[in-house]
């Protein structure tokens, strides 16, 4: 469904556009097996960590029904941690905060000559990938973009630990931004770059997917609530994102990390949005006396 938004001034119509109305909320059914999907987020990964913190603390009923976890770019790192190292999510959050502070301290952020964000991300990924990755096969899906064709690929099988690290590094690799002169990661003799260039919010075929995004979006079940008079939509990497000032600020923060207190607010917002989703679906189950 669409509704027409028209603006007027004293001379008549000055702008007219058809704005898609948000789809009706489909609540989770008790019997459903579900997938989680973490969108590309850059340095807004703090939002994803807030979501995962809430799900671990309050969403046991949801997590025990999760069969697959997908992710793109920074979201692929969170997806991997959920499957392979859920007990290290807080440690990883602090490391990403430190990386954001490191990039912020550079004269031109990640674009500073001689600074290679790709190498820093790869080192961070290597720290958290265990030797045994067998549980990830078929359960973890990573969105990447084939450089030569610009087509999206969803990688879900990993022969070795190094192959998984390469897939994660590729999903986060933005040409030029990730380091001047850095070559894209190779996977099975092909070069791949950031998955957000082709599919920023992957869905799992044949399975109800709970999508998570730090950008206000009609496509994500867990995302910020932003109320404006009219929301024009823009599609980036197959994700429909509201075209407004707030999302514009978030896009800048994703590439050029903000102050630590702002990063913390994104974390708290992710926690709050996830809690709202759990309440809406009657999925809150906590021990008596525990705090939200």
PDB file of C-alpha atoms in Angstrom:
ATOM      1  CA  UNK A   1       0.000   0.000   0.000  1.00  0.00           C
ATOM      2  CA  UNK A   2       1.101   3.541  -0.742  1.00  0.00           C
ATOM      3  CA  UNK A   3      -0.156   6.923   0.309  1.00  0.00           C
ATOM      4  CA  UNK A   4       0.378  10.153  -1.573  1.00  0.00           C
ATOM      5  CA  UNK A   5       2.143  12.928   0.300  1.00  0.00           C
ATOM      6  CA  UNK A   6       1.707  16.375  -1.214  1.00  0.00           C
ATOM      7  CA  UNK A   7       3.182  19.655  -0.017  1.00  0.00           C
ATOM      8  CA  UNK A   8       1.773  23.078  -0.926  1.00  0.00           C
ATOM      9  CA  UNK A   9       2.878  26.675  -0.817  1.00  0.00           C
ATOM     10  CA  UNK A  10       1.079  29.883  -1.831  1.00  0.00           C
ATOM     11  CA  UNK A  11       1.686  29.102  -5.505  1.00  0.00           C
ATOM     12  CA  UNK A  12       0.290  25.589  -5.417  1.00  0.00           C
ATOM     13  CA  UNK A  13       1.876  22.150  -5.346  1.00  0.00           C
ATOM     14  CA  UNK A  14       5.634  22.151  -4.789  1.00  0.00           C
ATOM     15  CA  UNK A  15       6.244  18.456  -4.151  1.00  0.00           C
ATOM     16  CA  UNK A  16       4.315  15.255  -4.528  1.00  0.00           C
ATOM     17  CA  UNK A  17       5.420  11.700  -3.925  1.00  0.00           C
ATOM     18  CA  UNK A  18       4.012   8.291  -3.160  1.00  0.00           C
ATOM     19  CA  UNK A  19       5.293   7.089   0.183  1.00  0.00           C
ATOM     20  CA  UNK A  20       5.053   3.388   1.054  1.00  0.00           C
ATOM     21  CA  UNK A  21       3.183   2.775   4.270  1.00  0.00           C
ATOM     22  CA  UNK A  22       4.908   0.503   6.777  1.00  0.00           C
ATOM     23  CA  UNK A  23       3.844  -3.126   6.416  1.00  0.00           C
ATOM     24  CA  UNK A  24       1.617  -4.549   9.142  1.00  0.00           C
ATOM     25  CA  UNK A  25       3.550  -6.131  11.983  1.00  0.00           C
ATOM     26  CA  UNK A  26       3.562  -9.917  11.759  1.00  0.00           C
ATOM     27  CA  UNK A  27       3.937 -11.370  15.217  1.00  0.00           C
ATOM     28  CA  UNK A  28       6.009 -14.483  15.718  1.00  0.00           C
ATOM     29  CA  UNK A  29       4.076 -17.723  16.018  1.00  0.00           C
ATOM     30  CA  UNK A  30       4.968 -20.115  18.811  1.00  0.00           C
ATOM     31  CA  UNK A  31       5.797 -22.945  16.439  1.00  0.00           C
ATOM     32  CA  UNK A  32       8.004 -20.968  14.074  1.00  0.00           C
ATOM     33  CA  UNK A  33      11.686 -21.637  13.587  1.00  0.00           C
ATOM     34  CA  UNK A  34      13.291 -18.292  12.891  1.00  0.00           C
ATOM     35  CA  UNK A  35      16.439 -16.642  11.621  1.00  0.00           C
ATOM     36  CA  UNK A  36      18.132 -13.479  12.821  1.00  0.00           C
ATOM     37  CA  UNK A  37      19.671 -11.025  10.375  1.00  0.00           C
ATOM     38  CA  UNK A  38      22.060  -8.227  11.337  1.00  0.00           C
ATOM     39  CA  UNK A  39      22.320  -5.464   8.742  1.00  0.00           C
ATOM     40  CA  UNK A  40      25.440  -3.666   7.655  1.00  0.00           C
ATOM     41  CA  UNK A  41      26.170  -1.002  10.243  1.00  0.00           C
ATOM     42  CA  UNK A  42      29.787   0.164  10.192  1.00  0.00           C
ATOM     43  CA  UNK A  43      30.602   1.804  13.503  1.00  0.00           C
ATOM     44  CA  UNK A  44      26.928   1.603  14.461  1.00  0.00           C
ATOM     45  CA  UNK A  45      27.739  -1.989  15.408  1.00  0.00           C
ATOM     46  CA  UNK A  46      27.229  -0.738  18.968  1.00  0.00           C
ATOM     47  CA  UNK A  47      23.496  -0.907  18.200  1.00  0.00           C
ATOM     48  CA  UNK A  48      23.802  -4.589  17.276  1.00  0.00           C
ATOM     49  CA  UNK A  49      25.692  -5.306  20.481  1.00  0.00           C
ATOM     50  CA  UNK A  50      22.884  -3.648  22.426  1.00  0.00           C
ATOM     51  CA  UNK A  51      20.363  -5.886  20.667  1.00  0.00           C
ATOM     52  CA  UNK A  52      22.358  -9.048  21.371  1.00  0.00           C
ATOM     53  CA  UNK A  53      22.848  -8.051  25.019  1.00  0.00           C
ATOM     54  CA  UNK A  54      19.089  -7.716  25.422  1.00  0.00           C
ATOM     55  CA  UNK A  55      18.359 -10.999  23.642  1.00  0.00           C
ATOM     56  CA  UNK A  56      20.858 -12.888  25.794  1.00  0.00           C
ATOM     57  CA  UNK A  57      19.469 -11.350  28.984  1.00  0.00           C
ATOM     58  CA  UNK A  58      15.747 -11.337  28.221  1.00  0.00           C
ATOM     59  CA  UNK A  59      15.153 -13.306  25.026  1.00  0.00           C
ATOM     60  CA  UNK A  60      15.748 -16.938  25.911  1.00  0.00           C
ATOM     61  CA  UNK A  61      12.375 -17.863  24.407  1.00  0.00           C
ATOM     62  CA  UNK A  62      13.416 -16.281  21.116  1.00  0.00           C
ATOM     63  CA  UNK A  63      16.996 -17.547  20.969  1.00  0.00           C
ATOM     64  CA  UNK A  64      16.066 -21.184  21.480  1.00  0.00           C
ATOM     65  CA  UNK A  65      14.010 -20.988  18.266  1.00  0.00           C
ATOM     66  CA  UNK A  66      16.807 -19.445  16.176  1.00  0.00           C
ATOM     67  CA  UNK A  67      17.987 -21.870  13.490  1.00  0.00           C
ATOM     68  CA  UNK A  68      20.124 -19.558  11.350  1.00  0.00           C
ATOM     69  CA  UNK A  69      21.858 -16.206  11.762  1.00  0.00           C
ATOM     70  CA  UNK A  70      22.724 -13.958   8.817  1.00  0.00           C
ATOM     71  CA  UNK A  71      24.783 -10.812   8.709  1.00  0.00           C
ATOM     72  CA  UNK A  72      26.303  -8.188   6.473  1.00  0.00           C
ATOM     73  CA  UNK A  73      29.462  -6.152   7.036  1.00  0.00           C
ATOM     74  CA  UNK A  74      29.712  -5.271  10.747  1.00  0.00           C
ATOM     75  CA  UNK A  75      26.489  -7.208  11.220  1.00  0.00           C
ATOM     76  CA  UNK A  76      28.242 -10.364  10.018  1.00  0.00           C
ATOM     77  CA  UNK A  77      30.685 -10.046  12.919  1.00  0.00           C
ATOM     78  CA  UNK A  78      27.815  -9.918  15.422  1.00  0.00           C
ATOM     79  CA  UNK A  79      26.102 -12.838  13.703  1.00  0.00           C
ATOM     80  CA  UNK A  80      29.293 -14.887  13.981  1.00  0.00           C
ATOM     81  CA  UNK A  81      29.703 -14.090  17.657  1.00  0.00           C
ATOM     82  CA  UNK A  82      26.107 -15.128  18.383  1.00  0.00           C
ATOM     83  CA  UNK A  83      26.871 -18.575  16.957  1.00  0.00           C
ATOM     84  CA  UNK A  84      30.523 -19.177  17.814  1.00  0.00           C
ATOM     85  CA  UNK A  85      31.305 -17.034  20.861  1.00  0.00           C
ATOM     86  CA  UNK A  86      28.148 -15.777  22.613  1.00  0.00           C
ATOM     87  CA  UNK A  87      30.015 -15.638  25.922  1.00  0.00           C
ATOM     88  CA  UNK A  88      32.439 -13.080  24.438  1.00  0.00           C
ATOM     89  CA  UNK A  89      29.929 -10.561  23.094  1.00  0.00           C
ATOM     90  CA  UNK A  90      30.697  -7.959  25.762  1.00  0.00           C
ATOM     91  CA  UNK A  91      34.442  -8.348  25.264  1.00  0.00           C
ATOM     92  CA  UNK A  92      33.986  -7.880  21.526  1.00  0.00           C
ATOM     93  CA  UNK A  93      31.809  -4.811  22.097  1.00  0.00           C
ATOM     94  CA  UNK A  94      34.573  -3.163  24.105  1.00  0.00           C
ATOM     95  CA  UNK A  95      37.118  -4.013  21.412  1.00  0.00           C
ATOM     96  CA  UNK A  96      34.946  -2.429  18.717  1.00  0.00           C
ATOM     97  CA  UNK A  97      34.545   0.663  20.909  1.00  0.00           C
ATOM     98  CA  UNK A  98      38.332   0.862  21.183  1.00  0.00           C
ATOM     99  CA  UNK A  99      38.648   0.478  17.418  1.00  0.00           C
ATOM    100  CA  UNK A 100      36.135   3.289  16.912  1.00  0.00           C
ATOM    101  CA  UNK A 101      38.158   5.524  19.240  1.00  0.00           C
ATOM    102  CA  UNK A 102      41.334   4.609  17.351  1.00  0.00           C
ATOM    103  CA  UNK A 103      39.794   5.541  13.998  1.00  0.00           C
ATOM    104  CA  UNK A 104      38.342   8.731  15.445  1.00  0.00           C
ATOM    105  CA  UNK A 105      41.822   9.751  16.606  1.00  0.00           C
ATOM    106  CA  UNK A 106      43.207   9.585  13.045  1.00  0.00           C
ATOM    107  CA  UNK A 107      43.457  12.962  11.242  1.00  0.00           C
ATOM    108  CA  UNK A 108      41.079  11.827   8.470  1.00  0.00           C
ATOM    109  CA  UNK A 109      39.481   8.848  10.157  1.00  0.00           C
ATOM    110  CA  UNK A 110      39.699   5.600   8.222  1.00  0.00           C
ATOM    111  CA  UNK A 111      40.754   7.575   5.132  1.00  0.00           C
ATOM    112  CA  UNK A 112      44.020   8.704   6.750  1.00  0.00           C
ATOM    113  CA  UNK A 113      46.950   7.758   4.465  1.00  0.00           C
ATOM    114  CA  UNK A 114      48.906   4.870   5.943  1.00  0.00           C
ATOM    115  CA  UNK A 115      46.020   3.681   8.113  1.00  0.00           C
ATOM    116  CA  UNK A 116      44.540   0.349   7.029  1.00  0.00           C
ATOM    117  CA  UNK A 117      41.178  -0.349   8.625  1.00  0.00           C
ATOM    118  CA  UNK A 118      40.967  -3.654   6.764  1.00  0.00           C
ATOM    119  CA  UNK A 119      43.990  -5.008   8.626  1.00  0.00           C
ATOM    120  CA  UNK A 120      42.606  -3.867  11.975  1.00  0.00           C
ATOM    121  CA  UNK A 121      39.244  -5.507  11.291  1.00  0.00           C
ATOM    122  CA  UNK A 122      40.898  -8.740  10.176  1.00  0.00           C
ATOM    123  CA  UNK A 123      42.974  -8.803  13.357  1.00  0.00           C
ATOM    124  CA  UNK A 124      39.854  -8.243  15.451  1.00  0.00           C
ATOM    125  CA  UNK A 125      38.000 -11.045  13.674  1.00  0.00           C
ATOM    126  CA  UNK A 126      40.920 -13.438  14.124  1.00  0.00           C
ATOM    127  CA  UNK A 127      40.816 -12.867  17.890  1.00  0.00           C
ATOM    128  CA  UNK A 128      37.269 -14.195  18.238  1.00  0.00           C
ATOM    129  CA  UNK A 129      37.092 -17.101  15.789  1.00  0.00           C
ATOM    130  CA  UNK A 130      37.675 -20.430  17.579  1.00  0.00           C
ATOM    131  CA  UNK A 131      39.625 -23.287  16.036  1.00  0.00           C
ATOM    132  CA  UNK A 132      36.491 -25.399  15.647  1.00  0.00           C
ATOM    133  CA  UNK A 133      34.026 -23.609  13.367  1.00  0.00           C
ATOM    134  CA  UNK A 134      31.947 -26.643  12.390  1.00  0.00           C
ATOM    135  CA  UNK A 135      28.821 -25.338  14.142  1.00  0.00           C
ATOM    136  CA  UNK A 136      28.814 -22.326  11.789  1.00  0.00           C
ATOM    137  CA  UNK A 137      28.392 -24.423   8.652  1.00  0.00           C
ATOM    138  CA  UNK A 138      24.842 -24.149   7.383  1.00  0.00           C
ATOM    139  CA  UNK A 139      23.824 -21.945  10.310  1.00  0.00           C
ATOM    140  CA  UNK A 140      25.823 -18.765   9.662  1.00  0.00           C
ATOM    141  CA  UNK A 141      25.176 -16.810   6.449  1.00  0.00           C
ATOM    142  CA  UNK A 142      27.503 -13.979   5.415  1.00  0.00           C
ATOM    143  CA  UNK A 143      26.555 -11.443   2.746  1.00  0.00           C
ATOM    144  CA  UNK A 144      29.376 -10.510   0.350  1.00  0.00           C
ATOM    145  CA  UNK A 145      29.564  -8.841  -3.060  1.00  0.00           C
ATOM    146  CA  UNK A 146      31.509 -10.421  -5.899  1.00  0.00           C
ATOM    147  CA  UNK A 147      33.793  -7.662  -7.146  1.00  0.00           C
ATOM    148  CA  UNK A 148      33.778  -8.563 -10.843  1.00  0.00           C
ATOM    149  CA  UNK A 149      30.009  -8.980 -11.258  1.00  0.00           C
ATOM    150  CA  UNK A 150      28.743  -6.877  -8.316  1.00  0.00           C
ATOM    151  CA  UNK A 151      26.367  -9.723  -7.535  1.00  0.00           C
ATOM    152  CA  UNK A 152      25.491 -10.762  -4.015  1.00  0.00           C
ATOM    153  CA  UNK A 153      26.617 -14.077  -2.598  1.00  0.00           C
ATOM    154  CA  UNK A 154      25.514 -15.629   0.665  1.00  0.00           C
ATOM    155  CA  UNK A 155      28.338 -17.733   2.070  1.00  0.00           C
ATOM    156  CA  UNK A 156      27.132 -20.429   4.456  1.00  0.00           C
ATOM    157  CA  UNK A 157      29.757 -23.172   4.211  1.00  0.00           C
ATOM    158  CA  UNK A 158      33.331 -22.720   5.427  1.00  0.00           C
ATOM    159  CA  UNK A 159      35.958 -25.376   4.804  1.00  0.00           C
ATOM    160  CA  UNK A 160      38.510 -23.871   7.193  1.00  0.00           C
ATOM    161  CA  UNK A 161      38.837 -21.249   9.898  1.00  0.00           C
ATOM    162  CA  UNK A 162      40.851 -19.067   7.504  1.00  0.00           C
ATOM    163  CA  UNK A 163      38.044 -19.240   4.950  1.00  0.00           C
ATOM    164  CA  UNK A 164      35.553 -17.966   7.528  1.00  0.00           C
ATOM    165  CA  UNK A 165      37.898 -15.111   8.442  1.00  0.00           C
ATOM    166  CA  UNK A 166      38.257 -14.236   4.742  1.00  0.00           C
ATOM    167  CA  UNK A 167      34.473 -14.206   4.293  1.00  0.00           C
ATOM    168  CA  UNK A 168      34.012 -11.899   7.287  1.00  0.00           C
ATOM    169  CA  UNK A 169      36.831  -9.618   6.142  1.00  0.00           C
ATOM    170  CA  UNK A 170      35.322  -9.434   2.661  1.00  0.00           C
ATOM    171  CA  UNK A 171      31.873  -8.602   4.013  1.00  0.00           C
ATOM    172  CA  UNK A 172      33.424  -5.582   5.782  1.00  0.00           C
ATOM    173  CA  UNK A 173      35.736  -4.451   2.968  1.00  0.00           C
ATOM    174  CA  UNK A 174      34.791  -1.118   1.373  1.00  0.00           C
ATOM    175  CA  UNK A 175      37.115  -0.233  -1.527  1.00  0.00           C
ATOM    176  CA  UNK A 176      39.359   2.788  -0.766  1.00  0.00           C
ATOM    177  CA  UNK A 177      37.716   3.337   2.632  1.00  0.00           C
ATOM    178  CA  UNK A 178      39.197   0.158   4.121  1.00  0.00           C
ATOM    179  CA  UNK A 179      42.710   1.229   3.178  1.00  0.00           C
ATOM    180  CA  UNK A 180      44.251   2.907   0.157  1.00  0.00           C
ATOM    181  CA  UNK A 181      46.069   0.276  -1.865  1.00  0.00           C
ATOM    182  CA  UNK A 182      44.512  -2.674  -0.016  1.00  0.00           C
ATOM    183  CA  UNK A 183      43.369  -5.479  -2.287  1.00  0.00           C
ATOM    184  CA  UNK A 184      39.947  -7.044  -1.669  1.00  0.00           C
ATOM    185  CA  UNK A 185      39.955 -10.334   0.238  1.00  0.00           C
ATOM    186  CA  UNK A 186      39.939 -13.486  -1.857  1.00  0.00           C
ATOM    187  CA  UNK A 187      37.633 -16.399  -1.264  1.00  0.00           C
ATOM    188  CA  UNK A 188      37.829 -19.495  -3.455  1.00  0.00           C
ATOM    189  CA  UNK A 189      39.972 -17.644  -6.011  1.00  0.00           C
ATOM    190  CA  UNK A 190      37.518 -14.758  -6.336  1.00  0.00           C
ATOM    191  CA  UNK A 191      37.677 -11.233  -4.938  1.00  0.00           C
ATOM    192  CA  UNK A 192      34.805 -10.082  -2.743  1.00  0.00           C
ATOM    193  CA  UNK A 193      33.917  -6.742  -1.172  1.00  0.00           C
ATOM    194  CA  UNK A 194      31.374  -5.357   1.295  1.00  0.00           C
ATOM    195  CA  UNK A 195      28.070  -7.216   1.261  1.00  0.00           C
ATOM    196  CA  UNK A 196      26.209  -3.957   1.842  1.00  0.00           C
ATOM    197  CA  UNK A 197      26.883  -2.970  -1.759  1.00  0.00           C
ATOM    198  CA  UNK A 198      24.499  -5.708  -2.938  1.00  0.00           C
ATOM    199  CA  UNK A 199      22.450  -6.947   0.046  1.00  0.00           C
ATOM    200  CA  UNK A 200      22.696  -4.962   3.255  1.00  0.00           C
ATOM    201  CA  UNK A 201      19.906  -6.797   5.088  1.00  0.00           C
ATOM    202  CA  UNK A 202      19.944 -10.463   4.038  1.00  0.00           C
ATOM    203  CA  UNK A 203      16.906 -12.685   4.455  1.00  0.00           C
ATOM    204  CA  UNK A 204      16.977 -16.439   4.922  1.00  0.00           C
ATOM    205  CA  UNK A 205      14.946 -18.228   2.260  1.00  0.00           C
ATOM    206  CA  UNK A 206      12.040 -20.269   3.551  1.00  0.00           C
ATOM    207  CA  UNK A 207      12.342 -19.062   7.131  1.00  0.00           C
ATOM    208  CA  UNK A 208      10.842 -16.175   9.073  1.00  0.00           C
ATOM    209  CA  UNK A 209      13.681 -13.689   9.440  1.00  0.00           C
ATOM    210  CA  UNK A 210      13.831 -11.178  12.273  1.00  0.00           C
ATOM    211  CA  UNK A 211      15.837  -8.347  10.728  1.00  0.00           C
ATOM    212  CA  UNK A 212      17.887  -5.956  12.857  1.00  0.00           C
ATOM    213  CA  UNK A 213      19.123  -2.550  11.702  1.00  0.00           C
ATOM    214  CA  UNK A 214      20.413   0.618  13.393  1.00  0.00           C
ATOM    215  CA  UNK A 215      18.764   2.628  10.606  1.00  0.00           C
ATOM    216  CA  UNK A 216      15.069   3.484  10.797  1.00  0.00           C
ATOM    217  CA  UNK A 217      13.628   1.117   8.218  1.00  0.00           C
ATOM    218  CA  UNK A 218      10.363  -0.548   7.276  1.00  0.00           C
ATOM    219  CA  UNK A 219      12.342  -3.703   6.467  1.00  0.00           C
ATOM    220  CA  UNK A 220      13.626  -4.378   9.979  1.00  0.00           C
ATOM    221  CA  UNK A 221      11.595  -5.699  12.906  1.00  0.00           C
ATOM    222  CA  UNK A 222      14.159  -4.416  15.389  1.00  0.00           C
ATOM    223  CA  UNK A 223      15.127  -0.874  14.444  1.00  0.00           C
ATOM    224  CA  UNK A 224      14.775   2.669  15.791  1.00  0.00           C
ATOM    225  CA  UNK A 225      11.348   4.285  15.861  1.00  0.00           C
ATOM    226  CA  UNK A 226      11.531   7.614  14.068  1.00  0.00           C
ATOM    227  CA  UNK A 227       8.331   9.614  13.682  1.00  0.00           C
ATOM    228  CA  UNK A 228       8.410  12.322  11.028  1.00  0.00           C
ATOM    229  CA  UNK A 229       5.686  14.044   9.042  1.00  0.00           C
ATOM    230  CA  UNK A 230       6.680  12.184   5.883  1.00  0.00           C
ATOM    231  CA  UNK A 231       9.284   9.512   5.280  1.00  0.00           C
ATOM    232  CA  UNK A 232      10.645   9.208   1.785  1.00  0.00           C
ATOM    233  CA  UNK A 233      12.352   5.881   1.222  1.00  0.00           C
ATOM    234  CA  UNK A 234      15.647   5.056  -0.423  1.00  0.00           C
ATOM    235  CA  UNK A 235      16.782   1.532  -1.284  1.00  0.00           C
ATOM    236  CA  UNK A 236      20.417   0.753  -0.557  1.00  0.00           C
ATOM    237  CA  UNK A 237      21.716  -2.769  -0.931  1.00  0.00           C
ATOM    238  CA  UNK A 238      18.148  -4.139  -1.091  1.00  0.00           C
ATOM    239  CA  UNK A 239      17.252  -2.435   2.206  1.00  0.00           C
ATOM    240  CA  UNK A 240      14.594   0.280   2.260  1.00  0.00           C
ATOM    241  CA  UNK A 241      15.797   3.053   4.552  1.00  0.00           C
ATOM    242  CA  UNK A 242      13.869   6.140   5.576  1.00  0.00           C
ATOM    243  CA  UNK A 243      15.343   9.217   3.947  1.00  0.00           C
ATOM    244  CA  UNK A 244      15.486  11.715   6.792  1.00  0.00           C
ATOM    245  CA  UNK A 245      17.970  13.765   8.776  1.00  0.00           C
ATOM    246  CA  UNK A 246      18.309  11.220  11.580  1.00  0.00           C
ATOM    247  CA  UNK A 247      19.318   8.418   9.240  1.00  0.00           C
ATOM    248  CA  UNK A 248      21.661  10.833   7.492  1.00  0.00           C
ATOM    249  CA  UNK A 249      23.472  11.442  10.773  1.00  0.00           C
ATOM    250  CA  UNK A 250      23.603   7.705  11.412  1.00  0.00           C
ATOM    251  CA  UNK A 251      25.133   7.098   7.985  1.00  0.00           C
ATOM    252  CA  UNK A 252      27.923   9.546   8.804  1.00  0.00           C
ATOM    253  CA  UNK A 253      28.450   7.947  12.219  1.00  0.00           C
ATOM    254  CA  UNK A 254      28.686   4.523  10.568  1.00  0.00           C
ATOM    255  CA  UNK A 255      31.690   5.660   8.520  1.00  0.00           C
ATOM    256  CA  UNK A 256      33.196   8.277  10.829  1.00  0.00           C
ATOM    257  CA  UNK A 257      32.807   7.079  14.425  1.00  0.00           C
ATOM    258  CA  UNK A 258      31.259   9.588  16.838  1.00  0.00           C
ATOM    259  CA  UNK A 259      32.226  10.392  20.425  1.00  0.00           C
ATOM    260  CA  UNK A 260      32.232   7.492  22.923  1.00  0.00           C
ATOM    261  CA  UNK A 261      29.100   8.805  24.652  1.00  0.00           C
ATOM    262  CA  UNK A 262      27.230   8.722  21.328  1.00  0.00           C
ATOM    263  CA  UNK A 263      28.443   5.169  20.686  1.00  0.00           C
ATOM    264  CA  UNK A 264      27.098   4.249  24.129  1.00  0.00           C
ATOM    265  CA  UNK A 265      23.721   5.763  23.258  1.00  0.00           C
ATOM    266  CA  UNK A 266      23.526   3.582  20.148  1.00  0.00           C
ATOM    267  CA  UNK A 267      24.197   0.547  22.350  1.00  0.00           C
ATOM    268  CA  UNK A 268      21.431   1.538  24.766  1.00  0.00           C
ATOM    269  CA  UNK A 269      19.054   2.215  21.882  1.00  0.00           C
ATOM    270  CA  UNK A 270      19.667  -1.269  20.472  1.00  0.00           C
ATOM    271  CA  UNK A 271      18.943  -2.801  23.871  1.00  0.00           C
ATOM    272  CA  UNK A 272      15.724  -0.792  24.198  1.00  0.00           C
ATOM    273  CA  UNK A 273      14.487  -1.579  20.674  1.00  0.00           C
ATOM    274  CA  UNK A 274      15.123  -5.298  21.174  1.00  0.00           C
ATOM    275  CA  UNK A 275      13.266  -5.233  24.482  1.00  0.00           C
ATOM    276  CA  UNK A 276      10.293  -3.543  22.809  1.00  0.00           C
ATOM    277  CA  UNK A 277      10.264  -6.285  20.160  1.00  0.00           C
ATOM    278  CA  UNK A 278      10.329  -9.033  22.787  1.00  0.00           C
ATOM    279  CA  UNK A 279       7.464  -7.409  24.684  1.00  0.00           C
ATOM    280  CA  UNK A 280       5.413  -7.008  21.509  1.00  0.00           C
ATOM    281  CA  UNK A 281       5.787 -10.719  20.786  1.00  0.00           C
ATOM    282  CA  UNK A 282       5.244 -11.806  24.396  1.00  0.00           C
ATOM    283  CA  UNK A 283       8.716 -13.345  24.515  1.00  0.00           C
ATOM    284  CA  UNK A 284       9.977 -11.913  27.801  1.00  0.00           C
ATOM    285  CA  UNK A 285      10.953 -14.581  30.274  1.00  0.00           C
ATOM    286  CA  UNK A 286      13.215 -13.664  33.168  1.00  0.00           C
ATOM    287  CA  UNK A 287      13.909 -15.048  36.589  1.00  0.00           C
ATOM    288  CA  UNK A 288      12.100 -13.378  39.462  1.00  0.00           C
ATOM    289  CA  UNK A 289      14.000 -10.448  40.840  1.00  0.00           C
ATOM    290  CA  UNK A 290      16.249  -9.828  37.841  1.00  0.00           C
ATOM    291  CA  UNK A 291      16.461  -6.387  36.313  1.00  0.00           C
ATOM    292  CA  UNK A 292      15.657  -5.537  32.719  1.00  0.00           C
TER     293      UNK A 292
END
